[in-house]
mmCIF file of C-alpha atoms in Angstrom:
data_model
loop_
_atom_site.group_PDB
_atom_site.id
_atom_site.type_symbol
_atom_site.label_atom_id
_atom_site.label_comp_id
_atom_site.label_asym_id
_atom_site.label_seq_id
_atom_site.Cartn_x
_atom_site.Cartn_y
_atom_site.Cartn_z
ATOM 1 C CA MET A 1 51.783 120.319 8.894
ATOM 2 C CA MET A 2 55.078 122.223 9.220
ATOM 3 C CA GLU A 3 58.040 120.356 10.591
ATOM 4 C CA GLY A 4 60.270 121.690 13.360
ATOM 5 C CA HIS A 5 57.589 123.716 15.180
ATOM 6 C CA ASP A 6 56.066 122.511 18.415
ATOM 7 C CA TYR A 7 52.595 124.015 18.845
ATOM 8 C CA SER A 8 51.658 121.938 21.834
ATOM 9 C CA VAL A 9 50.037 123.384 24.908
ATOM 10 C CA SER A 10 53.047 122.652 27.093
ATOM 11 C CA ALA A 11 55.377 124.705 24.852
ATOM 12 C CA MET A 12 52.990 127.697 24.909
ATOM 13 C CA THR A 13 52.596 127.385 28.663
ATOM 14 C CA GLU A 14 56.354 127.303 29.048
ATOM 15 C CA ASN A 15 56.705 130.529 27.062
ATOM 16 C CA ILE A 16 54.013 132.239 29.110
ATOM 17 C CA VAL A 17 55.702 131.216 32.358
ATOM 18 C CA ILE A 18 59.042 132.562 31.126
ATOM 19 C CA ALA A 19 57.403 135.862 30.119
ATOM 20 C CA PHE A 20 55.776 136.217 33.543
ATOM 21 C CA MET A 21 59.064 135.434 35.288
ATOM 22 C CA ILE A 22 60.799 138.174 33.291
ATOM 23 C CA LEU A 23 58.023 140.646 34.136
ATOM 24 C CA TRP A 24 58.223 139.660 37.789
ATOM 25 C CA ILE A 25 61.999 140.250 37.905
ATOM 26 C CA VAL A 26 61.628 143.639 36.182
ATOM 27 C CA GLY A 27 58.829 144.623 38.592
ATOM 28 C CA ILE A 28 60.810 143.648 41.679
ATOM 29 C CA THR A 29 63.869 145.516 40.382
ATOM 30 C CA LEU A 30 61.856 148.690 39.711
ATOM 31 C CA SER A 31 60.239 148.453 43.145
ATOM 32 C CA VAL A 32 63.609 148.191 44.878
ATOM 33 C CA VAL A 33 64.967 151.156 42.885
ATOM 34 C CA MET A 34 61.924 153.267 43.826
ATOM 35 C CA VAL A 35 62.122 152.368 47.523
ATOM 36 C CA VAL A 36 65.839 153.179 47.685
ATOM 37 C CA SER A 37 65.303 156.458 45.811
ATOM 38 C CA MET A 38 62.438 157.574 48.050
ATOM 39 C CA TYR A 39 64.480 156.526 51.095
ATOM 40 C CA LYS A 40 67.266 158.871 49.975
ATOM 41 C CA ILE A 41 64.787 161.690 49.293
ATOM 42 C CA PHE A 42 63.193 161.357 52.752
ATOM 43 C CA VAL A 43 66.608 161.368 54.441
ATOM 44 C CA LYS A 44 67.658 164.475 52.483
ATOM 45 C CA LEU A 45 64.513 166.235 53.639
ATOM 46 C CA GLY A 46 65.113 165.344 57.292
ATOM 47 C CA LYS A 47 62.771 162.403 57.819
ATOM 48 C CA PRO A 48 63.729 158.809 58.655
ATOM 49 C CA GLY A 49 64.067 156.816 55.461
ATOM 50 C CA TRP A 50 62.221 153.775 56.785
ATOM 51 C CA TYR A 51 58.961 155.769 56.615
ATOM 52 C CA VAL A 52 58.953 154.857 52.918
ATOM 53 C CA LEU A 53 58.262 151.226 53.790
ATOM 54 C CA ILE A 54 55.012 151.899 55.686
ATOM 55 C CA PRO A 55 52.122 152.046 53.166
ATOM 56 C CA PHE A 56 50.009 155.028 54.277
ATOM 57 C CA MET A 57 52.679 156.756 56.306
ATOM 58 C CA ASN A 58 54.913 157.357 53.286
ATOM 59 C CA LEU A 59 52.240 159.430 51.560
ATOM 60 C CA TRP A 60 51.384 161.177 54.841
ATOM 61 C CA VAL A 61 55.027 162.193 55.347
ATOM 62 C CA LEU A 62 55.385 163.231 51.692
ATOM 63 C CA PHE A 63 52.394 165.535 52.136
ATOM 64 C CA GLU A 64 53.910 166.953 55.335
ATOM 65 C CA LEU A 65 57.228 167.612 53.611
ATOM 66 C CA THR A 66 55.583 169.428 50.723
ATOM 67 C CA GLY A 67 53.215 171.534 52.801
ATOM 68 C CA ILE A 68 49.982 169.728 51.950
ATOM 69 C CA MET A 69 47.487 168.807 54.638
ATOM 70 C CA PRO A 70 48.438 165.173 55.464
ATOM 71 C CA MET A 71 44.804 164.232 56.164
ATOM 72 C CA LEU A 72 44.194 164.396 52.405
ATOM 73 C CA SER A 73 46.243 161.230 51.994
ATOM 74 C CA LEU A 74 43.404 159.261 53.599
ATOM 75 C CA ILE A 75 40.623 160.471 51.271
ATOM 76 C CA PRO A 76 40.240 158.332 48.132
ATOM 77 C CA LEU A 77 40.534 160.122 44.757
ATOM 78 C CA ILE A 78 41.426 163.407 46.441
ATOM 79 C CA ASN A 79 44.726 161.872 47.516
ATOM 80 C CA ILE A 80 45.625 161.320 43.850
ATOM 81 C CA GLY A 81 45.246 165.016 43.017
ATOM 82 C CA ALA A 82 47.069 166.001 46.194
ATOM 83 C CA ALA A 83 49.895 163.578 45.325
ATOM 84 C CA VAL A 84 50.327 165.275 41.940
ATOM 85 C CA VAL A 85 50.584 168.648 43.673
ATOM 86 C CA ALA A 86 52.997 167.137 46.216
ATOM 87 C CA VAL A 87 55.245 165.852 43.453
ATOM 88 C CA PHE A 88 55.430 169.315 41.861
ATOM 89 C CA ARG A 89 56.290 170.847 45.233
ATOM 90 C CA LEU A 90 58.887 168.140 45.809
ATOM 91 C CA ALA A 91 60.541 169.088 42.513
ATOM 92 C CA LYS A 92 60.545 172.724 43.661
ATOM 93 C CA LYS A 93 62.246 171.753 46.957
ATOM 94 C CA PHE A 94 65.072 170.290 44.889
ATOM 95 C CA ASN A 95 65.387 173.402 42.663
ATOM 96 C CA ARG A 96 63.784 171.701 39.685
ATOM 97 C CA SER A 97 61.452 173.226 37.093
ATOM 98 C CA PRO A 98 57.748 172.469 36.658
ATOM 99 C CA LEU A 99 58.726 170.428 33.595
ATOM 100 C CA PHE A 100 60.686 168.148 35.908
ATOM 101 C CA GLY A 101 57.498 167.878 37.988
ATOM 102 C CA ILE A 102 55.619 166.717 34.894
ATOM 103 C CA GLY A 103 58.346 164.133 34.381
ATOM 104 C CA LEU A 104 57.905 163.019 37.998
ATOM 105 C CA VAL A 105 54.190 162.500 37.420
ATOM 106 C CA LEU A 106 54.387 160.773 34.035
ATOM 107 C CA PHE A 107 57.703 158.896 34.240
ATOM 108 C CA SER A 108 58.250 158.450 37.954
ATOM 109 C CA TYR A 109 60.416 155.338 37.549
ATOM 110 C CA VAL A 110 62.990 157.499 35.764
ATOM 111 C CA PHE A 111 62.629 160.892 37.458
ATOM 112 C CA ILE A 112 62.426 159.871 41.139
ATOM 113 C CA PRO A 113 65.832 158.120 41.029
ATOM 114 C CA MET A 114 67.178 161.229 39.259
ATOM 115 C CA LEU A 115 65.713 163.424 42.000
ATOM 116 C CA SER A 116 67.307 161.314 44.713
ATOM 117 C CA THR A 117 70.769 162.137 43.386
ATOM 118 C CA VAL A 118 70.443 165.955 43.333
ATOM 119 C CA LYS A 119 70.839 168.388 46.217
ATOM 120 C CA THR A 120 68.060 170.267 47.985
ATOM 121 C CA LYS A 121 68.018 174.067 48.195
ATOM 122 C CA GLU A 122 69.406 173.878 51.734
ATOM 123 C CA GLU A 123 72.283 171.620 50.658
ATOM 124 C CA VAL A 124 73.182 174.014 47.848
ATOM 125 C CA GLU A 125 73.167 176.932 50.297
ATOM 126 C CA LEU A 126 75.420 174.982 52.661
ATOM 127 C CA ASP A 127 77.832 174.245 49.834
ATOM 128 C CA ASN A 128 78.038 177.957 49.049
ATOM 129 C CA PHE A 129 78.660 178.808 52.704
ATOM 130 C CA LYS A 130 82.333 179.241 53.438
ATOM 131 C CA PHE A 131 83.375 177.496 56.648
ATOM 132 C CA VAL A 132 86.196 179.214 58.482
ATOM 133 C CA PRO A 133 87.675 177.601 61.619
ATOM 134 C CA LYS A 134 87.683 179.730 64.790
ATOM 135 C CA SER A 135 91.477 180.013 64.835
ATOM 136 C CA LYS A 136 91.400 181.492 61.321
ATOM 137 C CA GLN A 137 88.561 183.825 62.292
ATOM 138 C CA LYS A 138 90.623 185.221 65.177
ATOM 139 C CA GLU A 139 93.602 185.767 62.868
ATOM 140 C CA GLU A 140 91.443 187.552 60.310
ATOM 141 C CA ILE A 141 89.977 189.819 63.010
ATOM 142 C CA LYS A 142 93.469 190.691 64.249
ATOM 143 C CA GLU A 143 94.584 191.515 60.699
ATOM 144 C CA GLU A 144 91.508 193.695 60.142
ATOM 145 C CA ASN A 145 92.198 195.558 63.392
ATOM 146 C CA LYS A 146 95.800 196.223 62.318
ATOM 147 C CA GLU A 147 94.636 197.676 59.028
ATOM 148 C CA ILE A 148 92.278 200.189 60.636
ATOM 149 C CA PRO A 149 94.276 203.285 61.492
ATOM 150 C CA LYS A 150 93.642 204.563 64.978
ATOM 151 C CA THR A 151 92.885 208.223 65.198
ATOM 152 C CA ASP A 152 92.920 210.273 68.315
ATOM 153 C CA ALA A 153 89.658 212.061 68.288
ATOM 154 C CA VAL A 154 89.211 214.620 70.982
#
């Protein structure tokens, strides 16, 4: 028998317990990241973020936000196909390509946090909108009126 190796049942059990603890920590961490990311996405789209925490309501609201009949979230197997369509529409709401939608379906633990950090179409439009205070608007109107020559038309 080889010296220095402990092949007892207790050593193997110990290793299995450590492996499960590591998997548990990774799973909890990924779950927290997904909940926070979906919370941010819901808030950006105008819904309360805490809807993410309610099991069937989160899918219902996701379907509402993406224009899919929310009742489909209650039908087994059909809700899976509808969720795939919803994810593609969600990517479109954030100005992302269909390839990003494929990433959302296949690698959601990576792409949903990425999606939560980008701006929606409406946010991009608001960023491009130039805000001018009312006092400045009045000054600009006065300047425009000065520039227009007045003609006496009879």
